mmCIF file of N, CA and C and ligand atoms in Angstrom:
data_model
loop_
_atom_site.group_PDB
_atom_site.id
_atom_site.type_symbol
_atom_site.label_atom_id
_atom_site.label_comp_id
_atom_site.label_asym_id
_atom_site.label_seq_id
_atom_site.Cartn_x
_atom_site.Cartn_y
_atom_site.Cartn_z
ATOM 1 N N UNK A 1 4.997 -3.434 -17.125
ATOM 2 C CA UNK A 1 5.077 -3.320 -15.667
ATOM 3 C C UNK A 1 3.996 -2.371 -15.176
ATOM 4 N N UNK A 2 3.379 -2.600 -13.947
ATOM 5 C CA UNK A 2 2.437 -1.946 -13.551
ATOM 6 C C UNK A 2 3.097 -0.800 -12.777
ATOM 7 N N UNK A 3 2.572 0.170 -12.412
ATOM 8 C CA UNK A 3 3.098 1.368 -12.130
ATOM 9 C C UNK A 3 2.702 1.765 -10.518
ATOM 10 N N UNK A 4 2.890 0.986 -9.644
ATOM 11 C CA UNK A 4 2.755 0.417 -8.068
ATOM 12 C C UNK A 4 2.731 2.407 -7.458
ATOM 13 N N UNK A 5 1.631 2.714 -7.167
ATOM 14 C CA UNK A 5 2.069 3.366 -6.517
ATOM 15 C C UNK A 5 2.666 3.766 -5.308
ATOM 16 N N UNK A 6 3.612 4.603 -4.888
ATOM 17 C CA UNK A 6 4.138 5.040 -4.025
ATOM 18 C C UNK A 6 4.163 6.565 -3.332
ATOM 19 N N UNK A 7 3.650 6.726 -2.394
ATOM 20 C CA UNK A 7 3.726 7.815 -1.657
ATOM 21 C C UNK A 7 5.126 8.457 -0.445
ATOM 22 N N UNK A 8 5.862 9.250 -1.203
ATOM 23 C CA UNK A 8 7.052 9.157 -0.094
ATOM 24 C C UNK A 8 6.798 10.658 0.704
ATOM 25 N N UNK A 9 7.319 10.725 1.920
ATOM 26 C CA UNK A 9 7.250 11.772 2.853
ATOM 27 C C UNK A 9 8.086 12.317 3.591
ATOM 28 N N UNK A 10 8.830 13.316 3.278
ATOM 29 C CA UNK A 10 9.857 13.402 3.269
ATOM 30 C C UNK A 10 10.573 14.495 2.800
ATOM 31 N N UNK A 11 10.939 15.716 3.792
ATOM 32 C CA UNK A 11 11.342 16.723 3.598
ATOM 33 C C UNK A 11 12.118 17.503 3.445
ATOM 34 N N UNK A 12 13.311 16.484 3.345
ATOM 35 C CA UNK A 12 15.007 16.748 2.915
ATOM 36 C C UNK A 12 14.431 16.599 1.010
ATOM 37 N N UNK A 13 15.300 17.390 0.662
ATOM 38 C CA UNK A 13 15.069 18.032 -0.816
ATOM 39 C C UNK A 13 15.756 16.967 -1.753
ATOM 40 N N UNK A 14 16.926 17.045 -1.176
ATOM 41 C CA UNK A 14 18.045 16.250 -1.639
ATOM 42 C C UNK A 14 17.604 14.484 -2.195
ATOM 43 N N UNK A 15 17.291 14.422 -0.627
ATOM 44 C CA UNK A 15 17.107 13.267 -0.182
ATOM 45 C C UNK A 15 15.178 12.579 -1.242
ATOM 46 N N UNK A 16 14.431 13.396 -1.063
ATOM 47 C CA UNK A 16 13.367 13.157 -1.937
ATOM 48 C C UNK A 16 13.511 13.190 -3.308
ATOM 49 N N UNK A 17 14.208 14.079 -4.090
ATOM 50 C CA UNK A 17 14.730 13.939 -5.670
ATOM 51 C C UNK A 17 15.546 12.283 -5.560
ATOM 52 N N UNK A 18 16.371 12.192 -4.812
ATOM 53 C CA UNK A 18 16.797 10.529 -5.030
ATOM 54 C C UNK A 18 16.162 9.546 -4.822
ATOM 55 N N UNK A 19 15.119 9.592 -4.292
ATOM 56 C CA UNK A 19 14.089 8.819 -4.372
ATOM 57 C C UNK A 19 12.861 8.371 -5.192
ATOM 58 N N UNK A 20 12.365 9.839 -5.299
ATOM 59 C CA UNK A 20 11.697 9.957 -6.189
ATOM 60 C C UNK A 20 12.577 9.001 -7.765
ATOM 61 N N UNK A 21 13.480 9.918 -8.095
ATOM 62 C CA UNK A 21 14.343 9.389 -9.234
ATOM 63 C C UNK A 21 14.321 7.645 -9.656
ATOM 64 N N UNK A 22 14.720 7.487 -8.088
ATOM 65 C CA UNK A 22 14.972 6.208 -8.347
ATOM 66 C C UNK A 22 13.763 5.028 -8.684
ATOM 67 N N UNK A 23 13.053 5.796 -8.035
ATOM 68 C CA UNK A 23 11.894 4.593 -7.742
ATOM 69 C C UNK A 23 10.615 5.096 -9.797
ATOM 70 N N UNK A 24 10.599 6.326 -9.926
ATOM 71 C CA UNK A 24 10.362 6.607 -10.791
ATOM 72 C C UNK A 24 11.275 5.830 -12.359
ATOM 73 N N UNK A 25 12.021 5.605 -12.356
ATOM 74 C CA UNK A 25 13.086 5.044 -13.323
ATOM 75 C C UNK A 25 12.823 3.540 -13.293
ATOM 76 N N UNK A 26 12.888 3.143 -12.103
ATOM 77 C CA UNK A 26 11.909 1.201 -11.956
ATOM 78 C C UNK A 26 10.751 1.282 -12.249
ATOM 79 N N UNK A 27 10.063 2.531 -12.581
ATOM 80 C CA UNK A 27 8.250 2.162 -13.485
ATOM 81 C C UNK A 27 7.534 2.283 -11.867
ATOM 82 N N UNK A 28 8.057 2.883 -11.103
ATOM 83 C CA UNK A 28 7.295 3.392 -9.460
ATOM 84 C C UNK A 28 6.467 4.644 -10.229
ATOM 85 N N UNK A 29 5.202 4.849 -9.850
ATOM 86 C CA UNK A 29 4.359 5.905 -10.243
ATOM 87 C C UNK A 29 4.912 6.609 -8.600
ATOM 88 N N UNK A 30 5.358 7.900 -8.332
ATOM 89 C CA UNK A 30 5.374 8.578 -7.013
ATOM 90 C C UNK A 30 4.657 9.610 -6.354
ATOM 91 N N UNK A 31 3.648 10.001 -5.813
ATOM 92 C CA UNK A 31 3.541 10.613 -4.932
ATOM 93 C C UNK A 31 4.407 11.656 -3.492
ATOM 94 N N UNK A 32 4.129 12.806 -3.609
ATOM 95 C CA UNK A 32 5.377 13.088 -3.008
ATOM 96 C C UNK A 32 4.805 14.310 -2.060
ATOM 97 N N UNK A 33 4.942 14.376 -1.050
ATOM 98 C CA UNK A 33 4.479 15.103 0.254
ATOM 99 C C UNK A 33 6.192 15.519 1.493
ATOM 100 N N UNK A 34 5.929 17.300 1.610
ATOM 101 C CA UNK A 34 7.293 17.122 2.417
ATOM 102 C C UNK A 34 7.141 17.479 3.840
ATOM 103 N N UNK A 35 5.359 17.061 4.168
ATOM 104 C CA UNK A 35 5.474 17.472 5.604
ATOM 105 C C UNK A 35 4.403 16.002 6.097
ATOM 106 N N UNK A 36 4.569 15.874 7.315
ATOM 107 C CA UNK A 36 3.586 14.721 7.596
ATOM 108 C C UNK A 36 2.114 14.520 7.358
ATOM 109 N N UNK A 37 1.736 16.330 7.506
ATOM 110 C CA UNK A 37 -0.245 16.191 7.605
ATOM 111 C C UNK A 37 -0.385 16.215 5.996
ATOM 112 N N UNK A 38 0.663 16.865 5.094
ATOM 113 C CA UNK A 38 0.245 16.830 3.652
ATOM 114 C C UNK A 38 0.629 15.364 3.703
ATOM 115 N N UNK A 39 1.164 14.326 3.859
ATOM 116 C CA UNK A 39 1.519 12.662 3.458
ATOM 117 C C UNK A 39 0.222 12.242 4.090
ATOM 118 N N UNK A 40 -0.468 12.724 5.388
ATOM 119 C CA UNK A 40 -1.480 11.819 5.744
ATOM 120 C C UNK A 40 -2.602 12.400 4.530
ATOM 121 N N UNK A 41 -3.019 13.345 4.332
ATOM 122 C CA UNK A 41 -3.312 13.961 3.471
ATOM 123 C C UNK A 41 -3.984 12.977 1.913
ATOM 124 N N UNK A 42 -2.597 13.005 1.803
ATOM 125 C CA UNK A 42 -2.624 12.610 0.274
ATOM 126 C C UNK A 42 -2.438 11.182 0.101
ATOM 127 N N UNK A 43 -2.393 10.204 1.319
ATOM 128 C CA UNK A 43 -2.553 8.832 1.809
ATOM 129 C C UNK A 43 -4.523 8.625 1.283
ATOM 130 N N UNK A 44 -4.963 9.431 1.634
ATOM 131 C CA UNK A 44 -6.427 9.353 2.010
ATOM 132 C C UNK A 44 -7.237 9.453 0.323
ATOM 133 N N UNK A 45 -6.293 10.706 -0.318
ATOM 134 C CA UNK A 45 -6.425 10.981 -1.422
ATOM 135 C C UNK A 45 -6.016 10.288 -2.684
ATOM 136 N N UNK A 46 -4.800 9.563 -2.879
ATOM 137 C CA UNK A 46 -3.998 9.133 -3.460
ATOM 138 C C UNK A 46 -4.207 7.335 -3.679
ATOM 139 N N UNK A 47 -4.733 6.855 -2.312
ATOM 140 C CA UNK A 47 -4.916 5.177 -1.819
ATOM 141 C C UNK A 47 -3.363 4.891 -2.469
ATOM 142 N N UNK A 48 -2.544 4.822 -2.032
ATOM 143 C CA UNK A 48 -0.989 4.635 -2.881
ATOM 144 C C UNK A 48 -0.916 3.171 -2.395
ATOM 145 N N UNK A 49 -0.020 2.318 -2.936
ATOM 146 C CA UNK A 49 0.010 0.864 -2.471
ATOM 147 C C UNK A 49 0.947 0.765 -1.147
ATOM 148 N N UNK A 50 1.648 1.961 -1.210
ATOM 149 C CA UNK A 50 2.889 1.935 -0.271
ATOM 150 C C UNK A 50 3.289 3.194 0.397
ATOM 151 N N UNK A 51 3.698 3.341 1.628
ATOM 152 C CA UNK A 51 3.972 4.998 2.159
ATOM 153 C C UNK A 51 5.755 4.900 2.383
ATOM 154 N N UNK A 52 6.345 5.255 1.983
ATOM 155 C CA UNK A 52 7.948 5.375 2.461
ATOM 156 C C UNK A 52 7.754 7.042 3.849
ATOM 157 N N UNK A 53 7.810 6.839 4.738
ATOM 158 C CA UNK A 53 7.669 8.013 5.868
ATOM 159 C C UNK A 53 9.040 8.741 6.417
ATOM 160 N N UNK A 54 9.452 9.544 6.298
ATOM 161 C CA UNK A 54 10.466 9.834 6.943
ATOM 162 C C UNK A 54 10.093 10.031 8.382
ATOM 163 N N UNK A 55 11.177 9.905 9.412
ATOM 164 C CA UNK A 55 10.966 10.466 10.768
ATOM 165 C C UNK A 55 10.805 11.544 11.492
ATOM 166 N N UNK A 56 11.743 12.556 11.228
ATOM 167 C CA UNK A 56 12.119 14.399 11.153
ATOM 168 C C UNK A 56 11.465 15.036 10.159
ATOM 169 N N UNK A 57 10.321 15.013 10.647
ATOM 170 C CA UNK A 57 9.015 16.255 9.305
ATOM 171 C C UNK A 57 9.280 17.309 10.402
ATOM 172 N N UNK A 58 8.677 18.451 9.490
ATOM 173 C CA UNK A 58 8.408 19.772 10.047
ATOM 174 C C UNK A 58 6.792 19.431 10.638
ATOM 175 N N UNK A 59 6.349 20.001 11.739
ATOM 176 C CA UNK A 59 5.269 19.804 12.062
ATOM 177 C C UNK A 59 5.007 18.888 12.468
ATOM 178 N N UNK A 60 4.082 17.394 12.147
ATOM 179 C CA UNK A 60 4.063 16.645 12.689
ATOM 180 C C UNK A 60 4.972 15.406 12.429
ATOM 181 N N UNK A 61 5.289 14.742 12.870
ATOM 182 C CA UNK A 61 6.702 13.704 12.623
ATOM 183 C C UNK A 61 6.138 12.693 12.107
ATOM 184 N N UNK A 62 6.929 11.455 11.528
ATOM 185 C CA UNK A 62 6.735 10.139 10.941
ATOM 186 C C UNK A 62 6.019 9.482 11.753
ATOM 187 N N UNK A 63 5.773 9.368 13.272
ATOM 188 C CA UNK A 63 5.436 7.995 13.666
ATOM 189 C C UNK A 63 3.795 9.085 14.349
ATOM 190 N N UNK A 64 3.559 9.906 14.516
ATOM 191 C CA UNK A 64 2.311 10.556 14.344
ATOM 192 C C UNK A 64 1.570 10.456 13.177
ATOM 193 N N UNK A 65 2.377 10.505 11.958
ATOM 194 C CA UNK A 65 1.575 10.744 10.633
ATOM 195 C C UNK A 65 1.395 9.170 10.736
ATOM 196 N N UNK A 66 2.022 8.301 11.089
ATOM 197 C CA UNK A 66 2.057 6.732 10.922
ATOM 198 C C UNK A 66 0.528 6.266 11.732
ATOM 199 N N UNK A 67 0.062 7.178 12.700
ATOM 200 C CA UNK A 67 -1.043 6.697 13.647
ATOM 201 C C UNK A 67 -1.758 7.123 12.781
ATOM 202 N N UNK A 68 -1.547 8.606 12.439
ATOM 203 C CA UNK A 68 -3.383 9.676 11.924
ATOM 204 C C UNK A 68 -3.656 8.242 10.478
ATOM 205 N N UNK A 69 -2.774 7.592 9.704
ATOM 206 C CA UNK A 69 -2.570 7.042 8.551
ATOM 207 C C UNK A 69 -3.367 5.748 9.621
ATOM 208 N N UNK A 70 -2.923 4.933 10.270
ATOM 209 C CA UNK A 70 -3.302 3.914 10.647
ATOM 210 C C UNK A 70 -4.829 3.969 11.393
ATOM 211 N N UNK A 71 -4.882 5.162 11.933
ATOM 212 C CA UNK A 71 -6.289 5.359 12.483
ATOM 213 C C UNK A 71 -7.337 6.084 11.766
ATOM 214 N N UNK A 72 -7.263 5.839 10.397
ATOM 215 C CA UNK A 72 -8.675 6.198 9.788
ATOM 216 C C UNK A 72 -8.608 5.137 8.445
ATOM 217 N N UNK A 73 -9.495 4.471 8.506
ATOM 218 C CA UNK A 73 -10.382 3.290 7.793
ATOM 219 C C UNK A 73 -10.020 3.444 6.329
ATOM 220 N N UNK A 74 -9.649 4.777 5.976
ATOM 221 C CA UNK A 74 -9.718 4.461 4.317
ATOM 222 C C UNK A 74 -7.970 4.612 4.522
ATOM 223 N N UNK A 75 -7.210 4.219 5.623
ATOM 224 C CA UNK A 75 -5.889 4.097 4.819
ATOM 225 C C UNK A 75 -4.937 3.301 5.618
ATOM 226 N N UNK A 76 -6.100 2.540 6.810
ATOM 227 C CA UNK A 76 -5.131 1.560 7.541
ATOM 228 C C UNK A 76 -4.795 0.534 7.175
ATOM 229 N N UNK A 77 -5.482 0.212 6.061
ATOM 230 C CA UNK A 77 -4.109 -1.016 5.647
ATOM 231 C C UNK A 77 -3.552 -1.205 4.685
ATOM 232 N N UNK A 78 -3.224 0.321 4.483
ATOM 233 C CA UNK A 78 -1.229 0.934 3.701
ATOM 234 C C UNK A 78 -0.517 0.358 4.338
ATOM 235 N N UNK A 79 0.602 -0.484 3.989
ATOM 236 C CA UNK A 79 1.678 -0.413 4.582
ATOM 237 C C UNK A 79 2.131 1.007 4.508
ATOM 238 N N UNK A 80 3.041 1.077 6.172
ATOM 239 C CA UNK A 80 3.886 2.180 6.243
ATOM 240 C C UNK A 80 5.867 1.999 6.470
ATOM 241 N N UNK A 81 6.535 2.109 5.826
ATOM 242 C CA UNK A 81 7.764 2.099 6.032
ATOM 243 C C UNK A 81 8.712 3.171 6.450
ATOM 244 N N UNK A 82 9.280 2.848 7.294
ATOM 245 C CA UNK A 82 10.174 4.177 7.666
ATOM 246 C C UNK A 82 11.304 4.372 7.220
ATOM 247 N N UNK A 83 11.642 5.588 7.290
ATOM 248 C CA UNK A 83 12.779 5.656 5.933
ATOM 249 C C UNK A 83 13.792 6.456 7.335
ATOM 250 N N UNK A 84 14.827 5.854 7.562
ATOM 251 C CA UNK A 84 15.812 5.694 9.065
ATOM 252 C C UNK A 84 17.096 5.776 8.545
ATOM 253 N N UNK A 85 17.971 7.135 9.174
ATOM 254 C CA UNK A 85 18.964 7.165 8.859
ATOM 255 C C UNK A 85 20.105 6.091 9.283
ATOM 256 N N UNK A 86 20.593 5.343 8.954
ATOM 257 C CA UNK A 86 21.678 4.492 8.990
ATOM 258 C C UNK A 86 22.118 4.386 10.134
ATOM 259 N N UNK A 87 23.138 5.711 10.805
ATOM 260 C CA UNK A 87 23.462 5.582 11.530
ATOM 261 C C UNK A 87 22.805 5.546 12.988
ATOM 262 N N UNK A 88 21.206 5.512 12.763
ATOM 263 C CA UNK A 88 20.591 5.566 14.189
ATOM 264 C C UNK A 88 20.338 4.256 14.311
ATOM 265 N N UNK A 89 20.663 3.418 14.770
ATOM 266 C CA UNK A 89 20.841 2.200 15.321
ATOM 267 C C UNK A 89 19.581 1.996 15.912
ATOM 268 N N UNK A 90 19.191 2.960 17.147
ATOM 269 C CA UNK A 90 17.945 2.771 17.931
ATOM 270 C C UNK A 90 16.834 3.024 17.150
ATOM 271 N N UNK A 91 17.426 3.787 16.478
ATOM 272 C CA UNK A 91 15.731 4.233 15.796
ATOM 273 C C UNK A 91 15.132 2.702 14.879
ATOM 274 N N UNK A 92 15.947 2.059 14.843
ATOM 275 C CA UNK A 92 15.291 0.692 13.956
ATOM 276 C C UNK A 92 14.394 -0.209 14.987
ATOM 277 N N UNK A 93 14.727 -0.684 15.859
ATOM 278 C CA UNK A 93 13.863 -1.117 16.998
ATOM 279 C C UNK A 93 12.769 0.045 17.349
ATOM 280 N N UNK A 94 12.488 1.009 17.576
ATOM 281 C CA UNK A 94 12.087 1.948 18.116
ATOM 282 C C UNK A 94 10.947 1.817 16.728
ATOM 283 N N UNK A 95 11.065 1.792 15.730
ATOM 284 C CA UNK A 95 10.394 2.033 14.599
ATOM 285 C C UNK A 95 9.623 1.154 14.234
ATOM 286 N N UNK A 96 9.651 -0.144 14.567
ATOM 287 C CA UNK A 96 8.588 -1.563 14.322
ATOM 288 C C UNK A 96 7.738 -1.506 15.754
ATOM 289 N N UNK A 97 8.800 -0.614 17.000
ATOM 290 C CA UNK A 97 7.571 -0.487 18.451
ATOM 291 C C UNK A 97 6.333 0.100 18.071
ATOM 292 N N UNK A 98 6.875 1.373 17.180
ATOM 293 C CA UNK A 98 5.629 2.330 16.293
ATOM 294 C C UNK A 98 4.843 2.139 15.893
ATOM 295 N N UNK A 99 4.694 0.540 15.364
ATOM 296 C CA UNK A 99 3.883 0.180 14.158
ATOM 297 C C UNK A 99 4.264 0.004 12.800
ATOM 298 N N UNK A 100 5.599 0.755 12.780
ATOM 299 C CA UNK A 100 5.843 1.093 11.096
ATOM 300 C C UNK A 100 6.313 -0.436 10.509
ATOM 301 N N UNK A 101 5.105 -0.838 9.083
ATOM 302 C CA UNK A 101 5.468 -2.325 8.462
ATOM 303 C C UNK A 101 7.066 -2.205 8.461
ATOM 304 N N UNK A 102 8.090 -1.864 8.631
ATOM 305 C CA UNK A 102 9.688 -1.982 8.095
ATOM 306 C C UNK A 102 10.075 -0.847 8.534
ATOM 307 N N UNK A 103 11.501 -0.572 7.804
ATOM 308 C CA UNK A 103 12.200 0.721 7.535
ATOM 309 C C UNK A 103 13.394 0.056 6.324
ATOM 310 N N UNK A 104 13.886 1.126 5.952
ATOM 311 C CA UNK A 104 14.774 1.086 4.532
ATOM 312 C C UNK A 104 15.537 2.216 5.334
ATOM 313 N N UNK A 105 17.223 1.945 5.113
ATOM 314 C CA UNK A 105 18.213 3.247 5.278
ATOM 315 C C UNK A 105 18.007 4.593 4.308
ATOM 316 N N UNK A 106 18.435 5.380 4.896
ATOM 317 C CA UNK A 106 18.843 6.509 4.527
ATOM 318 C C UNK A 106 20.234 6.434 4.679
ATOM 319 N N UNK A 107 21.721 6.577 3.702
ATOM 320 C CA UNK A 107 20.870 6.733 2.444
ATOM 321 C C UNK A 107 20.701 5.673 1.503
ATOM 322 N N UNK A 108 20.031 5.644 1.114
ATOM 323 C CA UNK A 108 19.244 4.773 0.011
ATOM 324 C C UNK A 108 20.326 4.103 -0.651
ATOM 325 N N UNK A 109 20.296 2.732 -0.721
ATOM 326 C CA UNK A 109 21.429 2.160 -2.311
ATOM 327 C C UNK A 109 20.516 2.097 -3.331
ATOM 328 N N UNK A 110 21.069 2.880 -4.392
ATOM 329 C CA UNK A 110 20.188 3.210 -5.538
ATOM 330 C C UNK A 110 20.186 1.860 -6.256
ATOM 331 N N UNK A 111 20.913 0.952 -6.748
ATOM 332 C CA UNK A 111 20.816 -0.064 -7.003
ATOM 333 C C UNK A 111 19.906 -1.101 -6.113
ATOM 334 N N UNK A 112 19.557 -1.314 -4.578
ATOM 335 C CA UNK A 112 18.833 -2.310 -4.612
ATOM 336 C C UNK A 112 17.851 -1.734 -3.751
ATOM 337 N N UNK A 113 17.725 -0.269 -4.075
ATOM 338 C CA UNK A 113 16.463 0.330 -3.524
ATOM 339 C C UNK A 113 14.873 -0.051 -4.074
ATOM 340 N N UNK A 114 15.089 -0.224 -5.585
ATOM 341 C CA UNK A 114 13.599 -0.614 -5.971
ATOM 342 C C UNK A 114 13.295 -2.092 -5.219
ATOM 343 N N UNK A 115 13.795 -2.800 -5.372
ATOM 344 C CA UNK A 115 13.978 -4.320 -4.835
ATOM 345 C C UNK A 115 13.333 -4.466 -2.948
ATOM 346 N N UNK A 116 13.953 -3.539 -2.812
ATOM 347 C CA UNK A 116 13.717 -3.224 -1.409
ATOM 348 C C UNK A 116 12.559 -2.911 -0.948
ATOM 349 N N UNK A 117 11.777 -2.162 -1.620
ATOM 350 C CA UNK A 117 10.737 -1.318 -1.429
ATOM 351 C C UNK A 117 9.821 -2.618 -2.300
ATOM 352 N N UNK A 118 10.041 -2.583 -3.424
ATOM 353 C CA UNK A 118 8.739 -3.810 -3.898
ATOM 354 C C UNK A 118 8.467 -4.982 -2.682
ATOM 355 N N UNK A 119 9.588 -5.662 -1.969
ATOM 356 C CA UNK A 119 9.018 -6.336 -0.959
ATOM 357 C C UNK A 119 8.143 -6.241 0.050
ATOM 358 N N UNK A 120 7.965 -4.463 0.402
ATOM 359 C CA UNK A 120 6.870 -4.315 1.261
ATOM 360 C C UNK A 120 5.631 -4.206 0.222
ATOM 361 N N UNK A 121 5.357 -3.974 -1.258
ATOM 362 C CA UNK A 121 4.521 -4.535 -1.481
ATOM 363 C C UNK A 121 3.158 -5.654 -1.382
ATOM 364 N N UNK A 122 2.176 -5.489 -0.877
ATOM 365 C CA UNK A 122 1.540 -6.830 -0.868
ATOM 366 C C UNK A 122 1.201 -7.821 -1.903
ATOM 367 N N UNK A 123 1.291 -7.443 -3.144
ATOM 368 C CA UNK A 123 1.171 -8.154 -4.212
ATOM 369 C C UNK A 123 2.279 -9.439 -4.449
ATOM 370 N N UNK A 124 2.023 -10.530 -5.082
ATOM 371 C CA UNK A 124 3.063 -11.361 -5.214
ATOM 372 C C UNK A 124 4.107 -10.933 -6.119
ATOM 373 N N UNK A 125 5.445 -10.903 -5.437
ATOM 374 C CA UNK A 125 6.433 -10.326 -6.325
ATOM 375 C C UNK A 125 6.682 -11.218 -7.862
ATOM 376 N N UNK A 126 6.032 -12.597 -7.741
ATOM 377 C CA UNK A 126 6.069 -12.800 -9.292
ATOM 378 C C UNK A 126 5.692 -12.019 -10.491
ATOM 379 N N UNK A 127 4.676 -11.549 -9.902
ATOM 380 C CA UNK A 127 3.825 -10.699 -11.111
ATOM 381 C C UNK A 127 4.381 -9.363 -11.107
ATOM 382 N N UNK A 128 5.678 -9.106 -11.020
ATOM 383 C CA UNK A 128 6.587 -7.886 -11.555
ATOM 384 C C UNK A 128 7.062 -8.250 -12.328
HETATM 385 MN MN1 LIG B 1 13.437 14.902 7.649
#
């Protein structure tokens, strides 16, 4: 299996070790940033295949880091996914207005989280 990278952003502690974990354990190579300008950052640095963004960063937020990411040439065409707590209903509409390719809940089902995330992949999911 190829080792897809992933860049997640995301500054709940908790919440990034389960991710990380998870996606690391499916053969996800991860990248890991817990404020927005270090994720745009290391977007630029990293070329990751995929950005998982949280919304609530310290400093600058998900759908800012989602522009600075979309508005410079070496990283606009990352997909970006937003990583949306469950119970915000609005924030899912509100989050494709943004730009963001998707969103995935918070919190995460560890079972069909890798699955989830390989679909925003651009590669053909056969060749996993
Ligand atoms: Mn947060």
């Amino acid at each position: 299996m190829t080792g897809h990278r992933i860049l997640v952003v995301e500054d709940n502690e908790h919440n990034l070790k389960l991710v990380r974990d998870v996606l690391q354990y499916a053969g996800f190579e991860v990248i890991e940033a817990r404020s927005g300008e270090l994720g745009v950052e290391l977007a630029v640095e990293y070329q990751p295949e995929l950005v998982l963004m949280d919304l609530k960063l310290p400093g600058i937020g998900g759908e800012q880091a989602l522009h600075l990411i979309r508005d410079d040439d070496r990283t606009h065409r990352i997909p970006v996914v937003a990583l949306t707590a469950s119970a915000m209903q609005p924030d899912r509409a509100r989050v494709l207005l943004a730009g963001f390719d998707g969103y995935l809940e918070k919190p995460i089902s560890v079972p069909d989280f890798p699955g989830q995330v390989r679909q925003f992949l651009t590669g053909n999911p056969a060749d996993e």
